[in-house]
PDB file of C-alpha atoms in Angstrom:
ATOM      1  CA  GLU R   1      13.617 -13.426   4.589  1.00  0.00           C
ATOM      2  CA  LYS R   2      14.963 -12.400   1.150  1.00  0.00           C
ATOM      3  CA  MET R   3      14.955  -9.082   1.614  1.00  0.00           C
ATOM      4  CA  TYR R   4      16.696  -8.933   4.726  1.00  0.00           C
ATOM      5  CA  VAL R   5      19.852 -10.913   3.366  1.00  0.00           C
ATOM      6  CA  ARG R   6      20.286  -8.628   0.714  1.00  0.00           C
ATOM      7  CA  ARG R   7      19.541  -5.415   2.498  1.00  0.00           C
ATOM      8  CA  GLU R   8      17.280  -4.525  -0.185  1.00  0.00           C
ATOM      9  CA  SER R   9      15.727  -1.071   1.674  1.00  0.00           C
ATOM     10  CA  ASP R  10      13.119  -0.086  -1.778  1.00  0.00           C
ATOM     11  CA  SER R  11      10.157   0.922   0.244  1.00  0.00           C
ATOM     12  CA  TYR R  12       7.106   3.205   0.285  1.00  0.00           C
ATOM     13  CA  LEU R  13       7.101   5.103   3.798  1.00  0.00           C
ATOM     14  CA  ILE R  14       4.530   7.159   5.143  1.00  0.00           C
ATOM     15  CA  ASP R  15       6.272   8.425   8.790  1.00  0.00           C
ATOM     16  CA  PHE R  16       4.161  10.101  11.040  1.00  0.00           C
ATOM     17  CA  THR R  17       6.829  10.078  14.312  1.00  0.00           C
ATOM     18  CA  ASP R  18       8.730  13.149  12.424  1.00  0.00           C
ATOM     19  CA  PRO R  19       7.934  16.024  15.042  1.00  0.00           C
ATOM     20  CA  SER R  20       9.259  18.184  11.989  1.00  0.00           C
ATOM     21  CA  GLU R  21       6.871  20.937  10.686  1.00  0.00           C
ATOM     22  CA  ASP R  22       7.022  19.383   6.966  1.00  0.00           C
ATOM     23  CA  ARG R  23       4.613  17.041   7.413  1.00  0.00           C
ATOM     24  CA  ILE R  24       4.622  15.225   3.425  1.00  0.00           C
ATOM     25  CA  TRP R  25       2.539  12.424   4.776  1.00  0.00           C
ATOM     26  CA  ASN R  26      -0.223  14.862   4.433  1.00  0.00           C
ATOM     27  CA  ASP R  27      -0.676  14.075   0.883  1.00  0.00           C
ATOM     28  CA  ALA R  28      -1.292  10.890   1.346  1.00  0.00           C
ATOM     29  CA  ILE R  29      -4.606  11.157   3.288  1.00  0.00           C
ATOM     30  CA  ALA R  30      -7.287  10.822   1.072  1.00  0.00           C
ATOM     31  CA  VAL R  31     -10.073  10.621   3.799  1.00  0.00           C
ATOM     32  CA  ASN R  32      -9.218  11.578   7.601  1.00  0.00           C
ATOM     33  CA  GLU R  33     -12.366  11.569  10.108  1.00  0.00           C
ATOM     34  CA  GLY R  34     -11.360  12.105  13.719  1.00  0.00           C
ATOM     35  CA  TRP R  35      -7.384  11.123  13.358  1.00  0.00           C
ATOM     36  CA  SER R  36      -5.018  13.977  14.866  1.00  0.00           C
ATOM     37  CA  TRP R  37      -1.538  14.358  14.543  1.00  0.00           C
ATOM     38  CA  TYR R  38       0.092  15.023  18.074  1.00  0.00           C
ATOM     39  CA  ALA R  39       2.527  13.995  21.328  1.00  0.00           C
ATOM     40  CA  ASP R  40       0.415  12.226  23.594  1.00  0.00           C
ATOM     41  CA  ASN R  41       3.352  11.401  25.835  1.00  0.00           C
ATOM     42  CA  ARG R  42       4.506  13.703  28.913  1.00  0.00           C
ATOM     43  CA  GLU R  43       7.437  15.129  27.077  1.00  0.00           C
ATOM     44  CA  LYS R  44       5.890  15.732  24.089  1.00  0.00           C
ATOM     45  CA  ASP R  45       8.331  14.268  21.683  1.00  0.00           C
ATOM     46  CA  LYS R  46       6.589  11.045  20.824  1.00  0.00           C
ATOM     47  CA  PHE R  47       4.668  11.849  17.686  1.00  0.00           C
ATOM     48  CA  GLY R  48       1.808   9.948  15.900  1.00  0.00           C
ATOM     49  CA  LEU R  49      -1.325   9.835  13.962  1.00  0.00           C
ATOM     50  CA  ILE R  50      -3.856   9.313  16.965  1.00  0.00           C
ATOM     51  CA  ALA R  51      -7.790   8.448  16.635  1.00  0.00           C
ATOM     52  CA  ASN R  52      -9.080   8.429  20.336  1.00  0.00           C
ATOM     53  CA  ASP R  53     -12.708   7.871  21.261  1.00  0.00           C
ATOM     54  CA  VAL R  54     -14.688   5.282  23.128  1.00  0.00           C
ATOM     55  CA  SER R  55     -17.692   5.135  20.210  1.00  0.00           C
ATOM     56  CA  GLY R  56     -15.265   3.870  17.566  1.00  0.00           C
ATOM     57  CA  GLY R  57     -15.691   4.753  13.994  1.00  0.00           C
ATOM     58  CA  LYS R  58     -12.590   6.945  13.570  1.00  0.00           C
ATOM     59  CA  HIS R  59     -11.467   5.955   9.641  1.00  0.00           C
ATOM     60  CA  LEU R  60      -8.454   6.766   8.614  1.00  0.00           C
ATOM     61  CA  SER R  61      -7.741   6.788   4.441  1.00  0.00           C
ATOM     62  CA  LEU R  62      -3.978   6.678   2.679  1.00  0.00           C
ATOM     63  CA  GLU R  63      -3.203   6.565  -0.794  1.00  0.00           C
ATOM     64  CA  VAL R  64      -0.212   4.080  -0.937  1.00  0.00           C
ATOM     65  CA  PHE R  65       1.853   2.346  -4.146  1.00  0.00           C
ATOM     66  CA  GLY R  66       3.027  -1.246  -3.906  1.00  0.00           C
ATOM     67  CA  GLY R  67       6.731  -1.801  -2.882  1.00  0.00           C
ATOM     68  CA  LYS R  68       8.540  -4.645  -5.021  1.00  0.00           C
ATOM     69  CA  HIS R  69       7.703  -7.654  -2.429  1.00  0.00           C
ATOM     70  CA  GLY R  70       4.045  -6.919  -1.667  1.00  0.00           C
ATOM     71  CA  LEU R  71       4.545  -6.346   1.411  1.00  0.00           C
ATOM     72  CA  VAL R  72       2.324  -4.065   3.913  1.00  0.00           C
ATOM     73  CA  GLU R  73       3.639  -3.066   7.379  1.00  0.00           C
ATOM     74  CA  ILE R  74       1.499  -0.941   9.737  1.00  0.00           C
ATOM     75  CA  SER R  75       3.309   0.403  12.953  1.00  0.00           C
ATOM     76  CA  TYR R  76       1.729   1.708  15.806  1.00  0.00           C
ATOM     77  CA  VAL R  77       2.108   2.035  19.936  1.00  0.00           C
ATOM     78  CA  ILE R  78       0.628  -0.982  22.129  1.00  0.00           C
ATOM     79  CA  SER R  79      -0.159  -0.419  25.981  1.00  0.00           C
ATOM     80  CA  TYR R  80      -1.720  -1.316  28.832  1.00  0.00           C
ATOM     81  CA  GLU R  81      -3.936   1.625  29.225  1.00  0.00           C
ATOM     82  CA  ASN R  82      -6.154   3.539  27.181  1.00  0.00           C
ATOM     83  CA  PHE R  83      -5.350   1.936  23.942  1.00  0.00           C
ATOM     84  CA  GLY R  84      -7.868  -0.201  21.995  1.00  0.00           C
ATOM     85  CA  LEU R  85      -8.343  -1.932  18.717  1.00  0.00           C
ATOM     86  CA  SER R  86      -8.430  -1.254  15.013  1.00  0.00           C
ATOM     87  CA  LEU R  87      -9.399  -2.741  11.624  1.00  0.00           C
ATOM     88  CA  VAL R  88      -7.370  -2.406   8.805  1.00  0.00           C
ATOM     89  CA  TRP R  89      -8.383  -3.493   5.127  1.00  0.00           C
ATOM     90  CA  ILE R  90      -6.895  -2.544   1.411  1.00  0.00           C
ATOM     91  CA  ASP R  91      -9.037  -2.022  -1.531  1.00  0.00           C
ATOM     92  CA  ASP R  92      -9.007   0.426  -4.814  1.00  0.00           C
ATOM     93  CA  ASP R  93     -12.057   2.468  -2.812  1.00  0.00           C
ATOM     94  CA  ARG R  94     -10.861   6.197  -1.551  1.00  0.00           C
ATOM     95  CA  THR R  95     -13.553   6.630   1.061  1.00  0.00           C
ATOM     96  CA  SER R  96     -14.571   2.623   2.203  1.00  0.00           C
ATOM     97  CA  GLY R  97     -17.004   0.241   2.069  1.00  0.00           C
ATOM     98  CA  LYS R  98     -20.295   0.100   3.957  1.00  0.00           C
ATOM     99  CA  LYS R  99     -19.870  -3.428   5.478  1.00  0.00           C
ATOM    100  CA  GLU R 100     -16.054  -2.288   6.774  1.00  0.00           C
ATOM    101  CA  GLU R 101     -17.393   1.047   8.210  1.00  0.00           C
ATOM    102  CA  GLU R 102     -20.180  -1.155   9.722  1.00  0.00           C
ATOM    103  CA  LEU R 103     -18.143  -3.369  11.899  1.00  0.00           C
ATOM    104  CA  CYS R 104     -15.779  -0.297  12.707  1.00  0.00           C
ATOM    105  CA  LEU R 105     -19.296   0.756  14.974  1.00  0.00           C
ATOM    106  CA  LYS R 106     -19.439  -2.789  17.032  1.00  0.00           C
ATOM    107  CA  GLU R 107     -17.189  -4.078  19.900  1.00  0.00           C
ATOM    108  CA  THR R 108     -14.769  -5.893  18.580  1.00  0.00           C
ATOM    109  CA  THR R 109     -13.346  -9.117  19.976  1.00  0.00           C
ATOM    110  CA  GLY R 110     -13.022 -12.396  18.179  1.00  0.00           C
ATOM    111  CA  LEU R 111     -10.983 -12.677  14.764  1.00  0.00           C
ATOM    112  CA  ILE R 112     -13.090 -10.740  11.771  1.00  0.00           C
ATOM    113  CA  GLY R 113     -13.040 -13.552   8.978  1.00  0.00           C
ATOM    114  CA  SER R 114     -10.325 -12.959   6.387  1.00  0.00           C
ATOM    115  CA  GLU R 115     -12.546 -13.293   3.407  1.00  0.00           C
ATOM    116  CA  ARG R 116     -13.534 -10.162   3.853  1.00  0.00           C
ATOM    117  CA  GLY R 117      -9.830  -8.774   4.051  1.00  0.00           C
ATOM    118  CA  VAL R 118     -10.260  -7.572   7.255  1.00  0.00           C
ATOM    119  CA  GLU R 119      -7.696  -7.803   9.895  1.00  0.00           C
ATOM    120  CA  ILE R 120      -7.309  -6.714  13.441  1.00  0.00           C
ATOM    121  CA  LEU R 121      -4.216  -4.215  15.288  1.00  0.00           C
ATOM    122  CA  VAL R 122      -4.497  -4.916  18.635  1.00  0.00           C
ATOM    123  CA  ALA R 123      -2.931  -1.658  20.540  1.00  0.00           C
ATOM    124  CA  SER R 124      -3.769  -3.373  24.015  1.00  0.00           C
ATOM    125  CA  TRP R 125      -2.032  -5.868  26.262  1.00  0.00           C
ATOM    126  CA  ASP R 126      -1.378  -6.179  29.951  1.00  0.00           C
ATOM    127  CA  GLU R 127       2.471  -5.240  29.910  1.00  0.00           C
ATOM    128  CA  LYS R 128       2.590  -1.528  32.124  1.00  0.00           C
ATOM    129  CA  ALA R 129       4.911  -0.588  29.350  1.00  0.00           C
ATOM    130  CA  SER R 130       3.684   1.110  26.332  1.00  0.00           C
ATOM    131  CA  VAL R 131       5.758   0.133  22.854  1.00  0.00           C
ATOM    132  CA  PRO R 132       5.932   0.584  19.437  1.00  0.00           C
ATOM    133  CA  THR R 133       5.058  -2.848  17.334  1.00  0.00           C
ATOM    134  CA  VAL R 134       4.909  -3.893  13.808  1.00  0.00           C
ATOM    135  CA  THR R 135       2.462  -6.427  12.267  1.00  0.00           C
ATOM    136  CA  VAL R 136       2.738  -7.112   8.435  1.00  0.00           C
ATOM    137  CA  LEU R 137      -0.801  -7.209   6.580  1.00  0.00           C
ATOM    138  CA  ARG R 138      -1.861 -10.736   5.305  1.00  0.00           C
ATOM    139  CA  GLN R 139      -3.297  -8.301   2.222  1.00  0.00           C
ATOM    140  CA  ARG R 140      -0.680  -7.756  -0.482  1.00  0.00           C
ATOM    141  CA  VAL R 141      -0.083  -4.804  -2.977  1.00  0.00           C
ATOM    142  CA  LYS R 142       1.500  -5.450  -6.447  1.00  0.00           C
ATOM    143  CA  GLU R 143       4.662  -3.425  -7.030  1.00  0.00           C
ATOM    144  CA  GLY R 144       3.624   0.143  -8.208  1.00  0.00           C
ATOM    145  CA  GLN R 145      -0.098  -0.437  -7.857  1.00  0.00           C
ATOM    146  CA  PRO R 146      -2.220   2.139  -6.172  1.00  0.00           C
ATOM    147  CA  LYS R 147      -4.132   1.369  -3.344  1.00  0.00           C
ATOM    148  CA  PHE R 148      -5.968   2.917   0.213  1.00  0.00           C
ATOM    149  CA  ILE R 149      -5.530   1.118   3.347  1.00  0.00           C
ATOM    150  CA  HIS R 150      -8.233   1.786   5.912  1.00  0.00           C
ATOM    151  CA  ILE R 151      -7.892   2.154   9.567  1.00  0.00           C
ATOM    152  CA  CYS R 152     -10.859   2.611  11.740  1.00  0.00           C
ATOM    153  CA  LEU R 153     -11.084   2.505  15.254  1.00  0.00           C
ATOM    154  CA  THR R 154     -13.638   0.119  16.799  1.00  0.00           C
ATOM    155  CA  PRO R 155     -15.534   0.871  20.620  1.00  0.00           C
ATOM    156  CA  LYS R 156     -13.692   0.584  23.536  1.00  0.00           C
ATOM    157  CA  SER R 157     -14.110  -2.771  25.234  1.00  0.00           C
ATOM    158  CA  GLU R 158     -15.195  -2.735  28.627  1.00  0.00           C
ATOM    159  CA  SER R 159     -12.527  -5.284  29.479  1.00  0.00           C
ATOM    160  CA  ARG R 160      -9.776  -2.726  28.287  1.00  0.00           C
ATOM    161  CA  GLN R 161      -7.968  -0.771  30.836  1.00  0.00           C
ATOM    162  CA  GLY R 162      -8.606   2.692  31.319  1.00  0.00           C
ATOM    163  CA  LYS R 163     -11.251   5.864  30.122  1.00  0.00           C
ATOM    164  CA  GLU R 164      -9.888   5.847  27.036  1.00  0.00           C
ATOM    165  CA  ASN R 165      -9.875   4.435  23.846  1.00  0.00           C
ATOM    166  CA  LYS R 166      -6.615   5.356  21.632  1.00  0.00           C
ATOM    167  CA  PHE R 167      -5.019   4.232  18.569  1.00  0.00           C
ATOM    168  CA  LYS R 168      -1.180   5.787  17.839  1.00  0.00           C
ATOM    169  CA  LEU R 169      -0.342   5.227  14.442  1.00  0.00           C
ATOM    170  CA  LEU R 170       3.634   5.750  14.092  1.00  0.00           C
ATOM    171  CA  SER R 171       4.286   4.586  10.266  1.00  0.00           C
ATOM    172  CA  VAL R 172       2.849   3.038   7.190  1.00  0.00           C
ATOM    173  CA  ARG R 173       5.264   1.017   5.169  1.00  0.00           C
ATOM    174  CA  LEU R 174       5.317  -1.073   1.591  1.00  0.00           C
ATOM    175  CA  TYR R 175       8.109  -3.005   1.023  1.00  0.00           C
TER     176      TYR R 175
END
């Protein structure tokens, strides 16, 4: 509320939607295991960083710096078909912890305990539409503090529509 009222815009943004060849976000990628940048729509004009694997386990690590308010916002596509779940966590490790990596290779149907600092990003729903959505993480990052945000695709659940298992990351913003 404080940010909205005061219209403060001091933030650190990693934007994967810009179609220009100037990919300044490349410097923020610490680890990329199976994520690709492309436009996945018919018109080839809606870009994002995409993981697609029914087995899951595709891992991305982004080096970030905390903003004034400590908030972390993840923007991604939610769709009715061919989209799945990803896990996200923040830590000091460039690669990732074994505990979290093991979680990324298991089908995720319930909530992950917040004591582990792992949150679920749900990119699948029943509406016949594909739209952007935003999740503000519970975990915070202190202003100026360097951290690593990890995102990993989990295996496809049989209950989800379609044959694919995608997660399309649009942006990461720290306020």
